[in-house]
Amino acid sequence: MKKLVMLFVVISLFGCGVQKSQMVRIEAKVETESVVSSGDAADDPAIWIHSTDHEQSLILGSNKKLGIYSYDLHGNVKQFLPLGRVNNIDIRQSVPVNGEVIDIVSGTNRSTNRVEVLQIDDGIMKPLNLDIPSSKLSEVYGFCMGFINNQHLVFLAVGLDEDAELYELKNNKKESYLEITRTLPIETKSEGCVIDDDSGEIFVGEEEVGIWRFNYFDENVKDKVISIESKNLKADIEGLALFNANGKKYLIASSQGSNTYPVFDRKDYSFVKTFQVVAGKEIDGTTETDGIEFSTELKSKEFPLGVFIVQDDKNTNPRGNQNFKLISAEEIINEL
């Protein structure tokens, strides 16, 4: 009997060791200034990469009560545009609009119930003259963009409690406009989404159900690639991001209910590892994250292999309004 007990203990300890190795605790290197609005306000980050000097790149973040912020890589506010209730945002650079090649930031504006598109000119967000149809959704909510095969500039507006609308940029001589090209069927509340510019795959997180995969090129594709029933995801499913590392393609999500960020191998959507942002000496950890962004294109002194950006629900040390945390992508990539 004692031998059986000892065997059980050994197996249990080994099992715990395996589980522990799948959870990696990491710390933020930088945090942004807090948003001006109290309560649940900061939501979705994006990154604009300077074309010649990556140290001058910017982090953009939505204040879903007021508008869009831009921050430098040290977290200092550089600009704020009071556009209304901009919920989620995304960026694409060097895209053809109105006869020019420009950088744009776009998002869902719940104040106007439509997609908002701005130009980023030398790091400054500016209005852009673009014909955009009103949404047919009862309320726009989540958002992401894609520049598929460097040809198709698409915008996905996810409805608060229903479906998602796919918009595409169309060109008429030197004037551009957006057109709603199709509706993606989703049954319940969804927000986080991300588009693969190479494959045309579209991922949407249905908050209490799982992560769905659609495809720009094939309207018949709708696969639940990751279920909320997985022990690695706990509702709500929030932000989604894609990145490549070590010759593999990955999807990372905000598992809001567990305050973690699980990573999945896109070859078969198998679970790889979970990350948790914990408190360091100067910067607090993160909880109940909404939006996330992951870029391996940024190469700066602080972030040599890229950056992982997450919204923080409870900003402490010192206590303040919500903000965004910046983590070196190296900390994640080296663990995969």
PDB file of C-alpha atoms in Angstrom, residues 11-217:
ATOM      1  CA  ILE A  11       3.118  10.563 -10.658  1.00  0.00           C
ATOM      2  CA  SER A  12       1.269  13.544  -9.182  1.00  0.00           C
ATOM      3  CA  LEU A  13       4.459  15.566  -8.799  1.00  0.00           C
ATOM      4  CA  PHE A  14       5.520  14.699 -12.324  1.00  0.00           C
ATOM      5  CA  GLY A  15       2.101  15.709 -13.610  1.00  0.00           C
ATOM      6  CA  CYS A  16       2.305  19.016 -11.760  1.00  0.00           C
ATOM      7  CA  GLY A  17       5.728  19.595 -13.268  1.00  0.00           C
ATOM      8  CA  VAL A  18       4.388  19.131 -16.772  1.00  0.00           C
ATOM      9  CA  GLN A  19       1.509  21.493 -16.108  1.00  0.00           C
ATOM     10  CA  LYS A  20       3.823  24.075 -14.577  1.00  0.00           C
ATOM     11  CA  SER A  21       6.095  23.988 -17.626  1.00  0.00           C
ATOM     12  CA  GLN A  22       3.094  24.910 -19.767  1.00  0.00           C
ATOM     13  CA  MET A  23       2.560  28.113 -17.763  1.00  0.00           C
ATOM     14  CA  VAL A  24       5.243  30.756 -18.217  1.00  0.00           C
ATOM     15  CA  ARG A  25       5.263  33.943 -16.174  1.00  0.00           C
ATOM     16  CA  ILE A  26       6.592  37.009 -17.954  1.00  0.00           C
ATOM     17  CA  GLU A  27       6.926  40.692 -17.076  1.00  0.00           C
ATOM     18  CA  ALA A  28       6.145  43.876 -18.985  1.00  0.00           C
ATOM     19  CA  LYS A  29       9.067  46.089 -19.953  1.00  0.00           C
ATOM     20  CA  VAL A  30       6.990  49.211 -20.585  1.00  0.00           C
ATOM     21  CA  GLU A  31       3.524  50.462 -19.706  1.00  0.00           C
ATOM     22  CA  THR A  32       1.686  53.343 -21.335  1.00  0.00           C
ATOM     23  CA  GLU A  33       0.244  56.346 -19.615  1.00  0.00           C
ATOM     24  CA  SER A  34      -3.276  55.686 -18.368  1.00  0.00           C
ATOM     25  CA  VAL A  35      -6.288  56.636 -20.466  1.00  0.00           C
ATOM     26  CA  VAL A  36      -8.145  59.698 -19.209  1.00  0.00           C
ATOM     27  CA  SER A  37     -11.462  57.856 -18.764  1.00  0.00           C
ATOM     28  CA  SER A  38     -12.168  55.912 -15.590  1.00  0.00           C
ATOM     29  CA  GLY A  39     -13.684  52.452 -15.441  1.00  0.00           C
ATOM     30  CA  ASP A  40     -13.614  50.045 -18.377  1.00  0.00           C
ATOM     31  CA  ALA A  41     -12.162  52.320 -21.073  1.00  0.00           C
ATOM     32  CA  ALA A  42      -8.876  51.166 -22.633  1.00  0.00           C
ATOM     33  CA  ASP A  43      -9.496  48.333 -25.068  1.00  0.00           C
ATOM     34  CA  ASP A  44      -7.517  47.473 -28.182  1.00  0.00           C
ATOM     35  CA  PRO A  45      -3.869  48.157 -29.148  1.00  0.00           C
ATOM     36  CA  ALA A  46      -2.137  48.283 -32.528  1.00  0.00           C
ATOM     37  CA  ILE A  47       1.379  49.148 -33.670  1.00  0.00           C
ATOM     38  CA  TRP A  48       2.627  51.558 -36.327  1.00  0.00           C
ATOM     39  CA  ILE A  49       6.212  50.854 -37.417  1.00  0.00           C
ATOM     40  CA  HIS A  50       8.352  53.772 -38.574  1.00  0.00           C
ATOM     41  CA  SER A  51       9.682  53.086 -42.067  1.00  0.00           C
ATOM     42  CA  THR A  52      13.322  54.034 -41.360  1.00  0.00           C
ATOM     43  CA  ASP A  53      13.772  54.230 -37.573  1.00  0.00           C
ATOM     44  CA  HIS A  54      11.966  51.608 -35.516  1.00  0.00           C
ATOM     45  CA  GLU A  55      12.735  53.530 -32.316  1.00  0.00           C
ATOM     46  CA  GLN A  56      10.211  56.125 -33.528  1.00  0.00           C
ATOM     47  CA  SER A  57       7.444  53.554 -33.940  1.00  0.00           C
ATOM     48  CA  LEU A  58       4.145  54.110 -32.146  1.00  0.00           C
ATOM     49  CA  ILE A  59       1.658  52.123 -30.115  1.00  0.00           C
ATOM     50  CA  LEU A  60      -1.960  53.051 -30.798  1.00  0.00           C
ATOM     51  CA  GLY A  61      -4.685  52.234 -28.320  1.00  0.00           C
ATOM     52  CA  SER A  62      -8.429  52.758 -28.212  1.00  0.00           C
ATOM     53  CA  ASN A  63     -10.245  54.498 -25.382  1.00  0.00           C
ATOM     54  CA  LYS A  64     -13.665  53.025 -26.085  1.00  0.00           C
ATOM     55  CA  LYS A  65     -15.365  55.946 -24.374  1.00  0.00           C
ATOM     56  CA  LEU A  66     -13.603  58.774 -26.240  1.00  0.00           C
ATOM     57  CA  GLY A  67     -11.254  57.967 -29.133  1.00  0.00           C
ATOM     58  CA  ILE A  68      -7.728  56.821 -30.071  1.00  0.00           C
ATOM     59  CA  TYR A  69      -4.358  57.433 -28.389  1.00  0.00           C
ATOM     60  CA  SER A  70      -0.874  57.127 -29.815  1.00  0.00           C
ATOM     61  CA  TYR A  71       2.120  56.439 -27.559  1.00  0.00           C
ATOM     62  CA  ASP A  72       5.857  56.226 -28.145  1.00  0.00           C
ATOM     63  CA  LEU A  73       7.719  53.027 -27.269  1.00  0.00           C
ATOM     64  CA  HIS A  74       8.323  54.400 -23.774  1.00  0.00           C
ATOM     65  CA  GLY A  75       4.566  54.657 -23.182  1.00  0.00           C
ATOM     66  CA  ASN A  76       4.284  58.439 -23.390  1.00  0.00           C
ATOM     67  CA  VAL A  77       1.178  59.932 -25.027  1.00  0.00           C
ATOM     68  CA  LYS A  78       1.991  61.537 -28.390  1.00  0.00           C
ATOM     69  CA  GLN A  79      -1.508  62.229 -29.732  1.00  0.00           C
ATOM     70  CA  PHE A  80      -5.168  61.785 -28.864  1.00  0.00           C
ATOM     71  CA  LEU A  81      -8.088  62.047 -31.289  1.00  0.00           C
ATOM     72  CA  PRO A  82     -11.555  62.446 -29.679  1.00  0.00           C
ATOM     73  CA  LEU A  83     -13.529  60.463 -32.245  1.00  0.00           C
ATOM     74  CA  GLY A  84     -16.190  58.978 -29.984  1.00  0.00           C
ATOM     75  CA  ARG A  85     -16.662  55.399 -28.795  1.00  0.00           C
ATOM     76  CA  VAL A  86     -13.992  53.707 -30.889  1.00  0.00           C
ATOM     77  CA  ASN A  87     -13.953  50.122 -29.665  1.00  0.00           C
ATOM     78  CA  ASN A  88     -11.353  48.111 -31.577  1.00  0.00           C
ATOM     79  CA  ILE A  89      -8.639  49.241 -33.984  1.00  0.00           C
ATOM     80  CA  ASP A  90      -6.123  47.850 -36.449  1.00  0.00           C
ATOM     81  CA  ILE A  91      -3.397  49.189 -38.749  1.00  0.00           C
ATOM     82  CA  ARG A  92      -2.126  48.403 -42.219  1.00  0.00           C
ATOM     83  CA  GLN A  93       0.828  50.183 -43.806  1.00  0.00           C
ATOM     84  CA  SER A  94       1.733  50.982 -47.413  1.00  0.00           C
ATOM     85  CA  VAL A  95      -1.740  50.418 -48.823  1.00  0.00           C
ATOM     86  CA  PRO A  96      -3.225  52.070 -51.954  1.00  0.00           C
ATOM     87  CA  VAL A  97      -5.988  54.552 -51.085  1.00  0.00           C
ATOM     88  CA  ASN A  98      -7.218  57.464 -53.229  1.00  0.00           C
ATOM     89  CA  GLY A  99      -4.373  57.029 -55.689  1.00  0.00           C
ATOM     90  CA  GLU A 100      -1.654  57.147 -53.017  1.00  0.00           C
ATOM     91  CA  VAL A 101       0.255  54.601 -50.963  1.00  0.00           C
ATOM     92  CA  ILE A 102      -0.374  55.449 -47.309  1.00  0.00           C
ATOM     93  CA  ASP A 103      -0.601  54.033 -43.795  1.00  0.00           C
ATOM     94  CA  ILE A 104      -4.031  53.782 -42.188  1.00  0.00           C
ATOM     95  CA  VAL A 105      -5.593  53.029 -38.821  1.00  0.00           C
ATOM     96  CA  SER A 106      -9.198  51.934 -38.752  1.00  0.00           C
ATOM     97  CA  GLY A 107     -11.733  50.804 -36.192  1.00  0.00           C
ATOM     98  CA  THR A 108     -15.351  50.429 -35.175  1.00  0.00           C
ATOM     99  CA  ASN A 109     -16.984  53.617 -33.885  1.00  0.00           C
ATOM    100  CA  ARG A 110     -20.004  52.793 -31.727  1.00  0.00           C
ATOM    101  CA  SER A 111     -20.980  56.477 -31.579  1.00  0.00           C
ATOM    102  CA  THR A 112     -21.711  56.484 -35.312  1.00  0.00           C
ATOM    103  CA  ASN A 113     -22.234  52.719 -35.797  1.00  0.00           C
ATOM    104  CA  ARG A 114     -19.790  52.609 -38.655  1.00  0.00           C
ATOM    105  CA  VAL A 115     -16.198  51.874 -39.569  1.00  0.00           C
ATOM    106  CA  GLU A 116     -13.780  54.768 -39.019  1.00  0.00           C
ATOM    107  CA  VAL A 117     -10.686  55.115 -41.254  1.00  0.00           C
ATOM    108  CA  LEU A 118      -7.798  57.526 -40.622  1.00  0.00           C
ATOM    109  CA  GLN A 119      -4.484  58.176 -42.320  1.00  0.00           C
ATOM    110  CA  ILE A 120      -1.225  57.989 -40.375  1.00  0.00           C
ATOM    111  CA  ASP A 121       1.083  60.586 -41.901  1.00  0.00           C
ATOM    112  CA  ASP A 122       4.583  60.704 -40.412  1.00  0.00           C
ATOM    113  CA  GLY A 123       3.207  59.301 -37.173  1.00  0.00           C
ATOM    114  CA  ILE A 124       0.255  61.708 -36.977  1.00  0.00           C
ATOM    115  CA  MET A 125      -3.331  60.445 -37.259  1.00  0.00           C
ATOM    116  CA  LYS A 126      -5.391  62.538 -39.692  1.00  0.00           C
ATOM    117  CA  PRO A 127      -8.892  62.377 -41.215  1.00  0.00           C
ATOM    118  CA  LEU A 128      -9.139  60.546 -44.531  1.00  0.00           C
ATOM    119  CA  ASN A 129     -11.641  61.337 -47.263  1.00  0.00           C
ATOM    120  CA  LEU A 130     -13.255  57.977 -47.926  1.00  0.00           C
ATOM    121  CA  ASP A 131     -16.812  56.936 -48.732  1.00  0.00           C
ATOM    122  CA  ILE A 132     -17.855  54.401 -46.071  1.00  0.00           C
ATOM    123  CA  PRO A 133     -21.330  52.838 -45.966  1.00  0.00           C
ATOM    124  CA  SER A 134     -23.304  52.707 -42.746  1.00  0.00           C
ATOM    125  CA  SER A 135     -23.246  49.361 -41.000  1.00  0.00           C
ATOM    126  CA  LYS A 136     -26.267  47.073 -41.216  1.00  0.00           C
ATOM    127  CA  LEU A 137     -25.385  45.591 -37.825  1.00  0.00           C
ATOM    128  CA  SER A 138     -27.424  46.743 -34.838  1.00  0.00           C
ATOM    129  CA  GLU A 139     -24.156  47.774 -33.151  1.00  0.00           C
ATOM    130  CA  VAL A 140     -20.561  47.515 -34.397  1.00  0.00           C
ATOM    131  CA  TYR A 141     -18.115  46.143 -31.846  1.00  0.00           C
ATOM    132  CA  GLY A 142     -14.987  44.128 -32.689  1.00  0.00           C
ATOM    133  CA  PHE A 143     -12.668  44.972 -35.570  1.00  0.00           C
ATOM    134  CA  CYS A 144      -9.630  43.873 -37.579  1.00  0.00           C
ATOM    135  CA  MET A 145      -8.040  44.519 -40.966  1.00  0.00           C
ATOM    136  CA  GLY A 146      -6.178  42.567 -43.609  1.00  0.00           C
ATOM    137  CA  PHE A 147      -4.158  43.382 -46.728  1.00  0.00           C
ATOM    138  CA  ILE A 148      -4.459  39.992 -48.345  1.00  0.00           C
ATOM    139  CA  ASN A 149      -1.704  39.087 -50.813  1.00  0.00           C
ATOM    140  CA  ASN A 150      -0.930  42.827 -51.006  1.00  0.00           C
ATOM    141  CA  GLN A 151      -4.023  43.157 -53.195  1.00  0.00           C
ATOM    142  CA  HIS A 152      -7.210  43.016 -51.147  1.00  0.00           C
ATOM    143  CA  LEU A 153      -7.588  45.582 -48.350  1.00  0.00           C
ATOM    144  CA  VAL A 154     -10.379  44.283 -46.133  1.00  0.00           C
ATOM    145  CA  PHE A 155     -12.031  45.444 -42.911  1.00  0.00           C
ATOM    146  CA  LEU A 156     -14.038  43.207 -40.578  1.00  0.00           C
ATOM    147  CA  ALA A 157     -16.630  44.797 -38.278  1.00  0.00           C
ATOM    148  CA  VAL A 158     -17.905  42.322 -35.697  1.00  0.00           C
ATOM    149  CA  GLY A 159     -21.420  42.903 -34.359  1.00  0.00           C
ATOM    150  CA  LEU A 160     -22.020  43.107 -30.616  1.00  0.00           C
ATOM    151  CA  ASP A 161     -24.551  40.258 -30.577  1.00  0.00           C
ATOM    152  CA  GLU A 162     -24.617  39.074 -34.159  1.00  0.00           C
ATOM    153  CA  ASP A 163     -22.668  38.318 -37.339  1.00  0.00           C
ATOM    154  CA  ALA A 164     -19.747  40.255 -38.800  1.00  0.00           C
ATOM    155  CA  GLU A 165     -19.532  42.443 -41.904  1.00  0.00           C
ATOM    156  CA  LEU A 166     -16.620  42.170 -44.317  1.00  0.00           C
ATOM    157  CA  TYR A 167     -15.793  45.402 -46.132  1.00  0.00           C
ATOM    158  CA  GLU A 168     -13.355  45.752 -49.016  1.00  0.00           C
ATOM    159  CA  LEU A 169     -11.630  48.810 -50.433  1.00  0.00           C
ATOM    160  CA  LYS A 170     -12.658  49.512 -54.021  1.00  0.00           C
ATOM    161  CA  ASN A 171     -11.001  51.991 -56.361  1.00  0.00           C
ATOM    162  CA  ASN A 172     -12.709  54.211 -58.918  1.00  0.00           C
ATOM    163  CA  LYS A 173      -9.963  56.064 -60.793  1.00  0.00           C
ATOM    164  CA  LYS A 174      -8.290  58.132 -58.047  1.00  0.00           C
ATOM    165  CA  GLU A 175     -11.118  57.803 -55.545  1.00  0.00           C
ATOM    166  CA  SER A 176     -11.493  54.910 -53.139  1.00  0.00           C
ATOM    167  CA  TYR A 177     -14.509  53.690 -51.203  1.00  0.00           C
ATOM    168  CA  LEU A 178     -15.518  50.816 -48.944  1.00  0.00           C
ATOM    169  CA  GLU A 179     -18.101  48.241 -49.920  1.00  0.00           C
ATOM    170  CA  ILE A 180     -19.727  45.574 -47.749  1.00  0.00           C
ATOM    171  CA  THR A 181     -19.012  42.362 -49.640  1.00  0.00           C
ATOM    172  CA  ARG A 182     -20.362  39.617 -47.357  1.00  0.00           C
ATOM    173  CA  THR A 183     -21.617  38.716 -43.897  1.00  0.00           C
ATOM    174  CA  LEU A 184     -19.919  36.155 -41.672  1.00  0.00           C
ATOM    175  CA  PRO A 185     -22.456  34.201 -39.575  1.00  0.00           C
ATOM    176  CA  ILE A 186     -21.833  34.326 -35.811  1.00  0.00           C
ATOM    177  CA  GLU A 187     -24.526  33.453 -33.298  1.00  0.00           C
ATOM    178  CA  THR A 188     -23.513  35.123 -30.016  1.00  0.00           C
ATOM    179  CA  LYS A 189     -21.372  37.942 -28.620  1.00  0.00           C
ATOM    180  CA  SER A 190     -17.968  38.204 -30.302  1.00  0.00           C
ATOM    181  CA  GLU A 191     -15.246  40.830 -30.393  1.00  0.00           C
ATOM    182  CA  GLY A 192     -11.663  39.733 -30.947  1.00  0.00           C
ATOM    183  CA  CYS A 193     -10.628  39.003 -34.515  1.00  0.00           C
ATOM    184  CA  VAL A 194      -7.508  38.867 -36.678  1.00  0.00           C
ATOM    185  CA  ILE A 195      -6.796  38.337 -40.392  1.00  0.00           C
ATOM    186  CA  ASP A 196      -3.841  36.511 -41.969  1.00  0.00           C
ATOM    187  CA  ASP A 197      -2.602  38.687 -44.829  1.00  0.00           C
ATOM    188  CA  ASP A 198      -0.949  35.722 -46.562  1.00  0.00           C
ATOM    189  CA  SER A 199      -3.619  33.025 -46.439  1.00  0.00           C
ATOM    190  CA  GLY A 200      -6.779  35.127 -46.226  1.00  0.00           C
ATOM    191  CA  GLU A 201      -7.841  33.264 -43.080  1.00  0.00           C
ATOM    192  CA  ILE A 202     -10.114  35.227 -40.750  1.00  0.00           C
ATOM    193  CA  PHE A 203     -10.294  34.307 -37.056  1.00  0.00           C
ATOM    194  CA  VAL A 204     -13.119  35.482 -34.791  1.00  0.00           C
ATOM    195  CA  GLY A 205     -13.463  34.806 -31.074  1.00  0.00           C
ATOM    196  CA  GLU A 206     -17.028  34.024 -30.020  1.00  0.00           C
ATOM    197  CA  GLU A 207     -16.629  34.945 -26.366  1.00  0.00           C
ATOM    198  CA  GLU A 208     -18.329  31.978 -24.685  1.00  0.00           C
ATOM    199  CA  VAL A 209     -18.058  29.451 -27.520  1.00  0.00           C
ATOM    200  CA  GLY A 210     -14.625  29.325 -29.170  1.00  0.00           C
ATOM    201  CA  ILE A 211     -12.455  30.613 -31.999  1.00  0.00           C
ATOM    202  CA  TRP A 212     -13.834  30.352 -35.537  1.00  0.00           C
ATOM    203  CA  ARG A 213     -11.867  30.288 -38.775  1.00  0.00           C
ATOM    204  CA  PHE A 214     -13.307  31.788 -41.947  1.00  0.00           C
ATOM    205  CA  ASN A 215     -11.566  32.488 -45.267  1.00  0.00           C
ATOM    206  CA  TYR A 216     -11.614  35.488 -47.572  1.00  0.00           C
ATOM    207  CA  PHE A 217     -11.314  33.279 -50.652  1.00  0.00           C
TER     208      PHE A 217
END
